[in-house]
Tab-separated table of C-alpha atoms and ligand atoms in Angstrom:
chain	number	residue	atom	x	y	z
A	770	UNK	CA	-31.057	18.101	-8.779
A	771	UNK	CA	-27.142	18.811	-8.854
A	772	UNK	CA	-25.130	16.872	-6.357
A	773	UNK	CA	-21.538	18.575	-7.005
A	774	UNK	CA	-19.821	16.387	-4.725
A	775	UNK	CA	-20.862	12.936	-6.400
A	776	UNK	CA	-20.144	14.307	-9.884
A	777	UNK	CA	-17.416	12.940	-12.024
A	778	UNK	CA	-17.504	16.162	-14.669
A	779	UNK	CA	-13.832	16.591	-16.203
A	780	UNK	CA	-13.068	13.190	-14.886
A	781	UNK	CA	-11.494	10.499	-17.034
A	782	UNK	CA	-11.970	7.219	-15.951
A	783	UNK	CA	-10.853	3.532	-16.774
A	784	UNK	CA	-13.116	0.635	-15.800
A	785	UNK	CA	-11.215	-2.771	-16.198
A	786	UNK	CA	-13.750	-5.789	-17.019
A	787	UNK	CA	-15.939	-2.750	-18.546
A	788	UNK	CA	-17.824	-4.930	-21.057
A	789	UNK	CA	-20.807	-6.260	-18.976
A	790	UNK	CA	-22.383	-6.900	-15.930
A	791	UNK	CA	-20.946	-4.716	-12.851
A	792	UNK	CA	-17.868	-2.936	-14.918
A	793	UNK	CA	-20.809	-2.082	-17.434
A	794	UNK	CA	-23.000	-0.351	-15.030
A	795	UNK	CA	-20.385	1.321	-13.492
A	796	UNK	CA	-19.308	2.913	-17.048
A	797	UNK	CA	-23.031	3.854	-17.646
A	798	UNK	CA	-23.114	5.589	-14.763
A	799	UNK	CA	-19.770	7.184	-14.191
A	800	UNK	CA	-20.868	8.448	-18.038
A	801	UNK	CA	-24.026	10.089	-16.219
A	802	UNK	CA	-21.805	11.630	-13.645
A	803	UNK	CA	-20.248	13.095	-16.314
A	804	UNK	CA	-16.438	11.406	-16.875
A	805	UNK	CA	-15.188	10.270	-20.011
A	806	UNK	CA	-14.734	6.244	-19.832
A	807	UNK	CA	-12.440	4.017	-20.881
A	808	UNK	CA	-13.533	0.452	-20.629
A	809	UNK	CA	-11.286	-2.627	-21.066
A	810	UNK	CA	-11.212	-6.240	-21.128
A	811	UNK	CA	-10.767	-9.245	-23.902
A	812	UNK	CA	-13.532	-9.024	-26.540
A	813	UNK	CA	-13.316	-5.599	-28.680
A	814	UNK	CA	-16.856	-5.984	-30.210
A	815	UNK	CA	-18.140	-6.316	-26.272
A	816	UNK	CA	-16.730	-3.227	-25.771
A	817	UNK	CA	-17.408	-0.988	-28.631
A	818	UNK	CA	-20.868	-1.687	-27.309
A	819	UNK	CA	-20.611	-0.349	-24.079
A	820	UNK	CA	-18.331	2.916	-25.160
A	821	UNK	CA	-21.332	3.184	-27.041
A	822	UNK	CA	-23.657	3.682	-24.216
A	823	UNK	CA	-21.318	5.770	-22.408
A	824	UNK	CA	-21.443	8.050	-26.183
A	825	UNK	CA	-25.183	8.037	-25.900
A	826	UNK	CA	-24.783	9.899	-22.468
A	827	UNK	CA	-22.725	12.924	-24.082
A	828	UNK	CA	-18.993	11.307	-22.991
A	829	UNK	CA	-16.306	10.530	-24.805
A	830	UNK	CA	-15.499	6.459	-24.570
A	831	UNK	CA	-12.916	4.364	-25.830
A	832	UNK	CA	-12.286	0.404	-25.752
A	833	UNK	CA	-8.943	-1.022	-24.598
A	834	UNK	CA	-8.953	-4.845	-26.081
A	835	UNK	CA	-6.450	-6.186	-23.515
A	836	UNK	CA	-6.005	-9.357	-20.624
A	837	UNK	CA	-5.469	-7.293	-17.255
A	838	UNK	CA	-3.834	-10.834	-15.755
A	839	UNK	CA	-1.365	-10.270	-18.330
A	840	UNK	CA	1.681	-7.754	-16.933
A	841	UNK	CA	3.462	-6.721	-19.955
A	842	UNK	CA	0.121	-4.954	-21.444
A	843	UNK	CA	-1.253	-3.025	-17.989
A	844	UNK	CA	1.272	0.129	-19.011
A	845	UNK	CA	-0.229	0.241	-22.405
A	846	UNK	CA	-3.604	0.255	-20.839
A	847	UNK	CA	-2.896	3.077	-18.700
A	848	UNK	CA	-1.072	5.183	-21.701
A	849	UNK	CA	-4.031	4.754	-23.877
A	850	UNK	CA	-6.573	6.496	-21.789
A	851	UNK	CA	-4.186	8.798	-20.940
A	852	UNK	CA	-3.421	9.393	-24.727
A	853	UNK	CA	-6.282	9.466	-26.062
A	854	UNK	CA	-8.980	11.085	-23.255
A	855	UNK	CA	-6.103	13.608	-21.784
A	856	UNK	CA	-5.516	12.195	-18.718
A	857	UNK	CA	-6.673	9.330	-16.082
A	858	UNK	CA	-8.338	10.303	-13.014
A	859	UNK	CA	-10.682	6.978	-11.818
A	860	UNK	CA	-9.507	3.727	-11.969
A	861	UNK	CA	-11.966	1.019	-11.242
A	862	UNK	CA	-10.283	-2.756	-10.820
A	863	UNK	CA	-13.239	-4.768	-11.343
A	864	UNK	CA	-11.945	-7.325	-13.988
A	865	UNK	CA	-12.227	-10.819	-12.020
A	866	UNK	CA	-12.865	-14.300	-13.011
A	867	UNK	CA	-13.203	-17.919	-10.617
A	868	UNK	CA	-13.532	-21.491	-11.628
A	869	UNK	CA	-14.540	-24.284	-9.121
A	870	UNK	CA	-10.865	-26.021	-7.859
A	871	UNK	CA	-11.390	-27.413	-4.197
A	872	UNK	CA	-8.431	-26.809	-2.480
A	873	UNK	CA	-7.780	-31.027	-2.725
A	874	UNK	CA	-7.733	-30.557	-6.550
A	875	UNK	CA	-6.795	-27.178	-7.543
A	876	UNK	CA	-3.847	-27.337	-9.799
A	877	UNK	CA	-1.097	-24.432	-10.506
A	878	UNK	CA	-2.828	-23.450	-13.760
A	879	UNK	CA	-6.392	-22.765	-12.037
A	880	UNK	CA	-4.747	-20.925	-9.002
A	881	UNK	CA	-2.186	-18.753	-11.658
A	882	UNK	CA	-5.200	-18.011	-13.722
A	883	UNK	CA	-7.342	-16.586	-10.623
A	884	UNK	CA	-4.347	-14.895	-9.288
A	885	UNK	CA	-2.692	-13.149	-12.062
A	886	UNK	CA	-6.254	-11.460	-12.679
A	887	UNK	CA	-7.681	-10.912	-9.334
A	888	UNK	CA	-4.232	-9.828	-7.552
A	889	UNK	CA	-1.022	-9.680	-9.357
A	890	UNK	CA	-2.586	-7.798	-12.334
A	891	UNK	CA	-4.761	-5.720	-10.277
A	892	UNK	CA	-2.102	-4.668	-8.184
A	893	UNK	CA	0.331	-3.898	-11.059
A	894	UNK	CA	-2.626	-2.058	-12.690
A	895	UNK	CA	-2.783	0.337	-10.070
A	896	UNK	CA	0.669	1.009	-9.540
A	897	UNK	CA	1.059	2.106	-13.338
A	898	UNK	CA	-2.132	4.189	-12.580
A	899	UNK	CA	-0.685	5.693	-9.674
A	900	UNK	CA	2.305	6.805	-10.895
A	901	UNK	CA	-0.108	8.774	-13.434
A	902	UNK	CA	-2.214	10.205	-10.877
A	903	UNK	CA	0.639	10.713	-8.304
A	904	UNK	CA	2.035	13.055	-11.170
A	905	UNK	CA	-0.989	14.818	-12.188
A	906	UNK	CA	-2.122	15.734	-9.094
A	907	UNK	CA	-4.121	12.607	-7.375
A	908	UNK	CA	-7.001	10.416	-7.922
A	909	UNK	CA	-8.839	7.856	-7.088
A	910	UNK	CA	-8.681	3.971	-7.208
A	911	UNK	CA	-11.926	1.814	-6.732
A	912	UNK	CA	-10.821	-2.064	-6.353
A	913	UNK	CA	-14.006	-4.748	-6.516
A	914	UNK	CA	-13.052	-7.666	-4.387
A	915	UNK	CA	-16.131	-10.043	-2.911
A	916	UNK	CA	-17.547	-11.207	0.279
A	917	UNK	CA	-15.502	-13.861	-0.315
A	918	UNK	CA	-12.631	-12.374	0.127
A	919	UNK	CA	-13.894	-11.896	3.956
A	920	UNK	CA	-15.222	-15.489	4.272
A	921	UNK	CA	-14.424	-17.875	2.624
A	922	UNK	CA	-15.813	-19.578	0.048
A	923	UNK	CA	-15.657	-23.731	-0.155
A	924	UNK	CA	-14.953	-24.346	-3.650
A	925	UNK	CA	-12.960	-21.330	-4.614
A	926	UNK	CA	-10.439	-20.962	-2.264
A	927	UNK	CA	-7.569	-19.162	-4.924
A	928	UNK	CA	-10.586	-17.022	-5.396
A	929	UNK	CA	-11.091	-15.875	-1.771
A	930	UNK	CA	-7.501	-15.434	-1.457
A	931	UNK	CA	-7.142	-13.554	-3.796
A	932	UNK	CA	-10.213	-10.981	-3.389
A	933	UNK	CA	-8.610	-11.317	0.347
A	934	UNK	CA	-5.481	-9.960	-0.775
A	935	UNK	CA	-7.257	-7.277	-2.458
A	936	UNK	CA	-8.794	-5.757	0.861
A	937	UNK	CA	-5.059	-5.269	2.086
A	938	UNK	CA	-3.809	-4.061	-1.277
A	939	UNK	CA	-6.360	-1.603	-0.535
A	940	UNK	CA	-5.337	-0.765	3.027
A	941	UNK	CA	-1.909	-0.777	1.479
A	942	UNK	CA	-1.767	1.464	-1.277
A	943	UNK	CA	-4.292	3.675	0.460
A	944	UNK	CA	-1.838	4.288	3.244
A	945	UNK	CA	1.255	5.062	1.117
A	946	UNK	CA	-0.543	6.837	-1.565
A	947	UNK	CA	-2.461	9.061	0.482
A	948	UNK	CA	0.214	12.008	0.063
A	949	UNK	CA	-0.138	11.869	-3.340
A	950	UNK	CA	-3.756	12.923	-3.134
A	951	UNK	CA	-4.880	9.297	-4.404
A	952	UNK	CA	-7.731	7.613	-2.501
A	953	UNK	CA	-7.959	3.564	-2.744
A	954	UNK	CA	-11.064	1.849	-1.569
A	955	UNK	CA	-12.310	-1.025	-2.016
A	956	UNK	CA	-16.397	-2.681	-2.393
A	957	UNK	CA	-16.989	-6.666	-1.159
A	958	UNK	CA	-19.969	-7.353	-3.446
A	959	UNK	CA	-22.632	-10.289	-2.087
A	960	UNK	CA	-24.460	-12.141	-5.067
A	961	UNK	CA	-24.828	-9.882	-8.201
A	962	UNK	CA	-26.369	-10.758	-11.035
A	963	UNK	CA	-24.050	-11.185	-13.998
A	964	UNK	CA	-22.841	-13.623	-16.218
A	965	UNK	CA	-20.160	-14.520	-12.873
A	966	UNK	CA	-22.619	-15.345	-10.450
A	967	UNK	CA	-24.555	-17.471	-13.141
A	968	UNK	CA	-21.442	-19.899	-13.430
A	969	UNK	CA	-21.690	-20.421	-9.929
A	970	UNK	CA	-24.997	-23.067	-11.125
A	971	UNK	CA	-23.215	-24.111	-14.287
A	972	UNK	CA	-22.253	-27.348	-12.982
A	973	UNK	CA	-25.745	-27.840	-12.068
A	974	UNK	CA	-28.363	-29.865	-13.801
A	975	UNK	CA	-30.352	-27.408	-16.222
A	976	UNK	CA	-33.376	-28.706	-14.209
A	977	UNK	CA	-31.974	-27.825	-10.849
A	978	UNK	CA	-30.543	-24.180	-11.648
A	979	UNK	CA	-33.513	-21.910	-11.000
A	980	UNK	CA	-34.219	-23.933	-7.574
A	981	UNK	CA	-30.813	-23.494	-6.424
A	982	UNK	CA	-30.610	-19.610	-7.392
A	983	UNK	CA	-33.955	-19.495	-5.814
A	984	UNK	CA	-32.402	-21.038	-2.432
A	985	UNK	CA	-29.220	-18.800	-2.641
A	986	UNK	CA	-31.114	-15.565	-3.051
A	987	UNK	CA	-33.448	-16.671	0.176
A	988	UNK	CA	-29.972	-17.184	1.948
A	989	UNK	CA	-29.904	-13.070	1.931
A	990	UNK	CA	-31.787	-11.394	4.535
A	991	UNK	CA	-33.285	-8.763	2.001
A	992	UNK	CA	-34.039	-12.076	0.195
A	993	UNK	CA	-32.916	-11.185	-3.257
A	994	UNK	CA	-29.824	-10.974	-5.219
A	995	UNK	CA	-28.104	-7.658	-6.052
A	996	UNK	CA	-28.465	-5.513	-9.438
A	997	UNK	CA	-25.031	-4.766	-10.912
A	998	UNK	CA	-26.452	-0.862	-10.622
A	999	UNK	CA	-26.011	-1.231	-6.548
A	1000	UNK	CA	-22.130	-1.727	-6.862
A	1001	UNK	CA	-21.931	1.203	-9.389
A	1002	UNK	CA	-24.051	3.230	-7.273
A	1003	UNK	CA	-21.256	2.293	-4.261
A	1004	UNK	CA	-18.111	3.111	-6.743
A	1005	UNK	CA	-19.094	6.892	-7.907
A	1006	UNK	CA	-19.292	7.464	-3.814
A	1007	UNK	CA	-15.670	5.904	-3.876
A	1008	UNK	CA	-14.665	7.724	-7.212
A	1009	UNK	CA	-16.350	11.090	-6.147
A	1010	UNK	CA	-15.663	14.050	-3.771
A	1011	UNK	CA	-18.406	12.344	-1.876
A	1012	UNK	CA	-16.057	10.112	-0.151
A	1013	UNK	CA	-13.152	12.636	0.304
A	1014	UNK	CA	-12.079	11.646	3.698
A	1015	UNK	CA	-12.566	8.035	3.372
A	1016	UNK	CA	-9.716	5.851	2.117
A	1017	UNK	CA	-8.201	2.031	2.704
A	1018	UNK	CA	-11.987	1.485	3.606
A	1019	UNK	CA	-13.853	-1.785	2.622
A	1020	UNK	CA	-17.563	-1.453	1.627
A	1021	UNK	CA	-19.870	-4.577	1.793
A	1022	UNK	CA	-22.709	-4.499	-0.434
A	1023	UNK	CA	-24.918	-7.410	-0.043
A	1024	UNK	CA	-27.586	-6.957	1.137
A	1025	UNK	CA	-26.841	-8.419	4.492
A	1026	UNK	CA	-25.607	-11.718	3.539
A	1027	UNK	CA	-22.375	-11.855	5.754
A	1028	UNK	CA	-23.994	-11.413	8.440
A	1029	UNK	CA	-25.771	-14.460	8.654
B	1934	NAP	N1	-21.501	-11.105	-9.640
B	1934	NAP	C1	-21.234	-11.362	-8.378
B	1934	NAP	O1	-22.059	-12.003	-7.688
B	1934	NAP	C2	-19.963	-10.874	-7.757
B	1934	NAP	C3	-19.821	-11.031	-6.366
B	1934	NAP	C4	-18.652	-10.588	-5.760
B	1934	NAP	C5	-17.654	-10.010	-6.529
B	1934	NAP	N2	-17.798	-9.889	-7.870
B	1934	NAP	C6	-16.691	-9.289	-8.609
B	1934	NAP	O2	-17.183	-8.292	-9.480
B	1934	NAP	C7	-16.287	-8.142	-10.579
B	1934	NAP	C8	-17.090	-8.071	-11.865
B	1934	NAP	O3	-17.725	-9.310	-12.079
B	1934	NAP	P1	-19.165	-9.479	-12.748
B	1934	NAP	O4	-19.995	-10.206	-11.778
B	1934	NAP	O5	-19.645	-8.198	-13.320
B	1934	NAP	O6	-18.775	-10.533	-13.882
B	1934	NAP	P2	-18.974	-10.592	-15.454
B	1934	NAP	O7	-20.310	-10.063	-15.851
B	1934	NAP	O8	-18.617	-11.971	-15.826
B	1934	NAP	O9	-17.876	-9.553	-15.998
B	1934	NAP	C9	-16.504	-9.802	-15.861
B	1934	NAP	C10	-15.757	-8.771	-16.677
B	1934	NAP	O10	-14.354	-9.022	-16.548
B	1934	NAP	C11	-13.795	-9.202	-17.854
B	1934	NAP	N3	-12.684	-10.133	-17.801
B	1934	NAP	C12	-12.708	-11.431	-17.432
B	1934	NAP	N4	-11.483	-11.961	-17.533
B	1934	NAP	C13	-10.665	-10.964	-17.975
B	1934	NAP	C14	-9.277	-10.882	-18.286
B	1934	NAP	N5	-8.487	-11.945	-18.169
B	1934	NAP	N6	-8.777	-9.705	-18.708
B	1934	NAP	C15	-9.580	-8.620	-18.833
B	1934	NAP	N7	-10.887	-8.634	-18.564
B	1934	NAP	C16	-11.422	-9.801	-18.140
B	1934	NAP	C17	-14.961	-9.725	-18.693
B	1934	NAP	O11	-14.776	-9.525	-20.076
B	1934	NAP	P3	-14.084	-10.648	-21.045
B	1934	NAP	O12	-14.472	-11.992	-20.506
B	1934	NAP	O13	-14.639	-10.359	-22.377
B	1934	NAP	O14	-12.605	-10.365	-20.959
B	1934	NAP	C18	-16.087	-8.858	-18.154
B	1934	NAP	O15	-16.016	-7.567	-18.724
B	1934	NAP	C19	-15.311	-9.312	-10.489
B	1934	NAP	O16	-14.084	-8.875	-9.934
B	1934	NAP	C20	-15.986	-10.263	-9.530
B	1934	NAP	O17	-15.060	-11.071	-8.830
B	1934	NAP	C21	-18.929	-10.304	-8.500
């Protein structure tokens, strides 16, 4: 079955944090919806092996071996795709990282470290990508932020601030890019699991983890946690026709955990 309006065919598009868990499923399937992908992040050999599975779908891939929290290297990102695919139509933001820093002991380095990623890079990202797509016609921008950026969350409060800030960045950008044909939403993932959600028992007793994942996932009223598929599945809506008249919007995917 053809669904032209959810296809990405003759799309290019760059997935930040591309190398695993959610930014890895979305590649896989943005590949099936037929774009070329671009997938960046920090570890090369991590992402040579998903441009891989993006190759095995018929798409052209590359890997971008950069730190998105790092300013002076989000241009090159951008040129790269754009040099070497022929253009950059889908940008997903979905690099992110977290470390536990109550508010009582977080220190400058843990809160730069959160921010510069989840924020100031992601924000800066898009803005190089926008001048792109504001030249070439539009686009669309697909930012990952968190359910805790809409509560918050105890231990990680530079975290929920900064997937907060996010949601507006979204409202933001949406509203002055909109006459330049570029969409920007935004998804508020619940519990997914990747490698990001496993650090989140870490500090836990090898003994105690599976009890305490056990106890979080009964926390959600469809009383499981989330496949990194179901946030792919939500970004090719956001990245496709299928979403046309929808921008600035927030989607919460998690399985009804916020609102309990
Ligand atoms: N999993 C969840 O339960 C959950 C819930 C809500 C929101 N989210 C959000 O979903 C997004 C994806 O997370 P995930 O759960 O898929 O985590 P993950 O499996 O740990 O993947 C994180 C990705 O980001 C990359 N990354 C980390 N630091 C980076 C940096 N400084 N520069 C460039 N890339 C960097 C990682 O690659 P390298 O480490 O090799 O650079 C990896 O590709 C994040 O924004 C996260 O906040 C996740």
């Amino acid at each position: 079955m053809e669904l032209p309006r959810f296809s990405l065919a003759g799309k290019v598009a760059l997935i930040t944090g591309g190398s695993r868990g959610i930014g890895e499923a979305t590649a896989v399937l943005f590949a099936q919806a037929g774009a070329d992908v671009a997938v960046t992040s920090r570890k090369l050999p991590d992402l040579e092996r998903v441009a891989d599975l993006v190759r095995a779908e018929g798409r052209r891939a590359i890997a971008i071996e950069a730190h998105a929290g790092r300013m002076d290297g989000l241009q090159g990102i951008v040129d790269r795709t754009v040099e070497e695919l022929g253009g950059l139509d889908v940008l997903v933001n979905n690099a992110g990282t977290s470390n536990y820093a109550p508010s009582m002991e977080m220190e400058e380095r843990a809160w730069d470290a959160v921010m510069n990623l989840d924020l100031k890079g992601l924000f800066f990202l898009s803005q190089a990508a926008g001048r792109h797509m504001r030249d070439h016609g539009g686009g669309t921008i697909v930012n990952i932020s968190s359910v805790d950026g809409v509560r918050p969350a105890r231990t990680t409060p530079h975290y929920s601030i900064a997937k907060a800030g996010l949601i507006m960045a979204t409202k933001c950008q949406a509203v002055e890019w909109a006459e330049h044909n570029i969409r920007v939403n935004c998804i508020a993932p619940g519990s997914i699991e990747t490698r990001l959600y496993n650090a989140n028992f870490a500090l836990l007793p090898e003994e105690d983890r599976a009890a305490a994942k056990d106890a979080s996932s009964r926390r959600v009223p469809q009383s499981r946690i989330g496949d990194p598929h179901e946030i792919a599945d939500a970004a090719l809506y956001f990245a496709s026709d299928a979403s046309s008249y929808v921008t600035g919007q927030t989607l919460v995917v998690d399985g009804g955990r916020l609102l309990v």
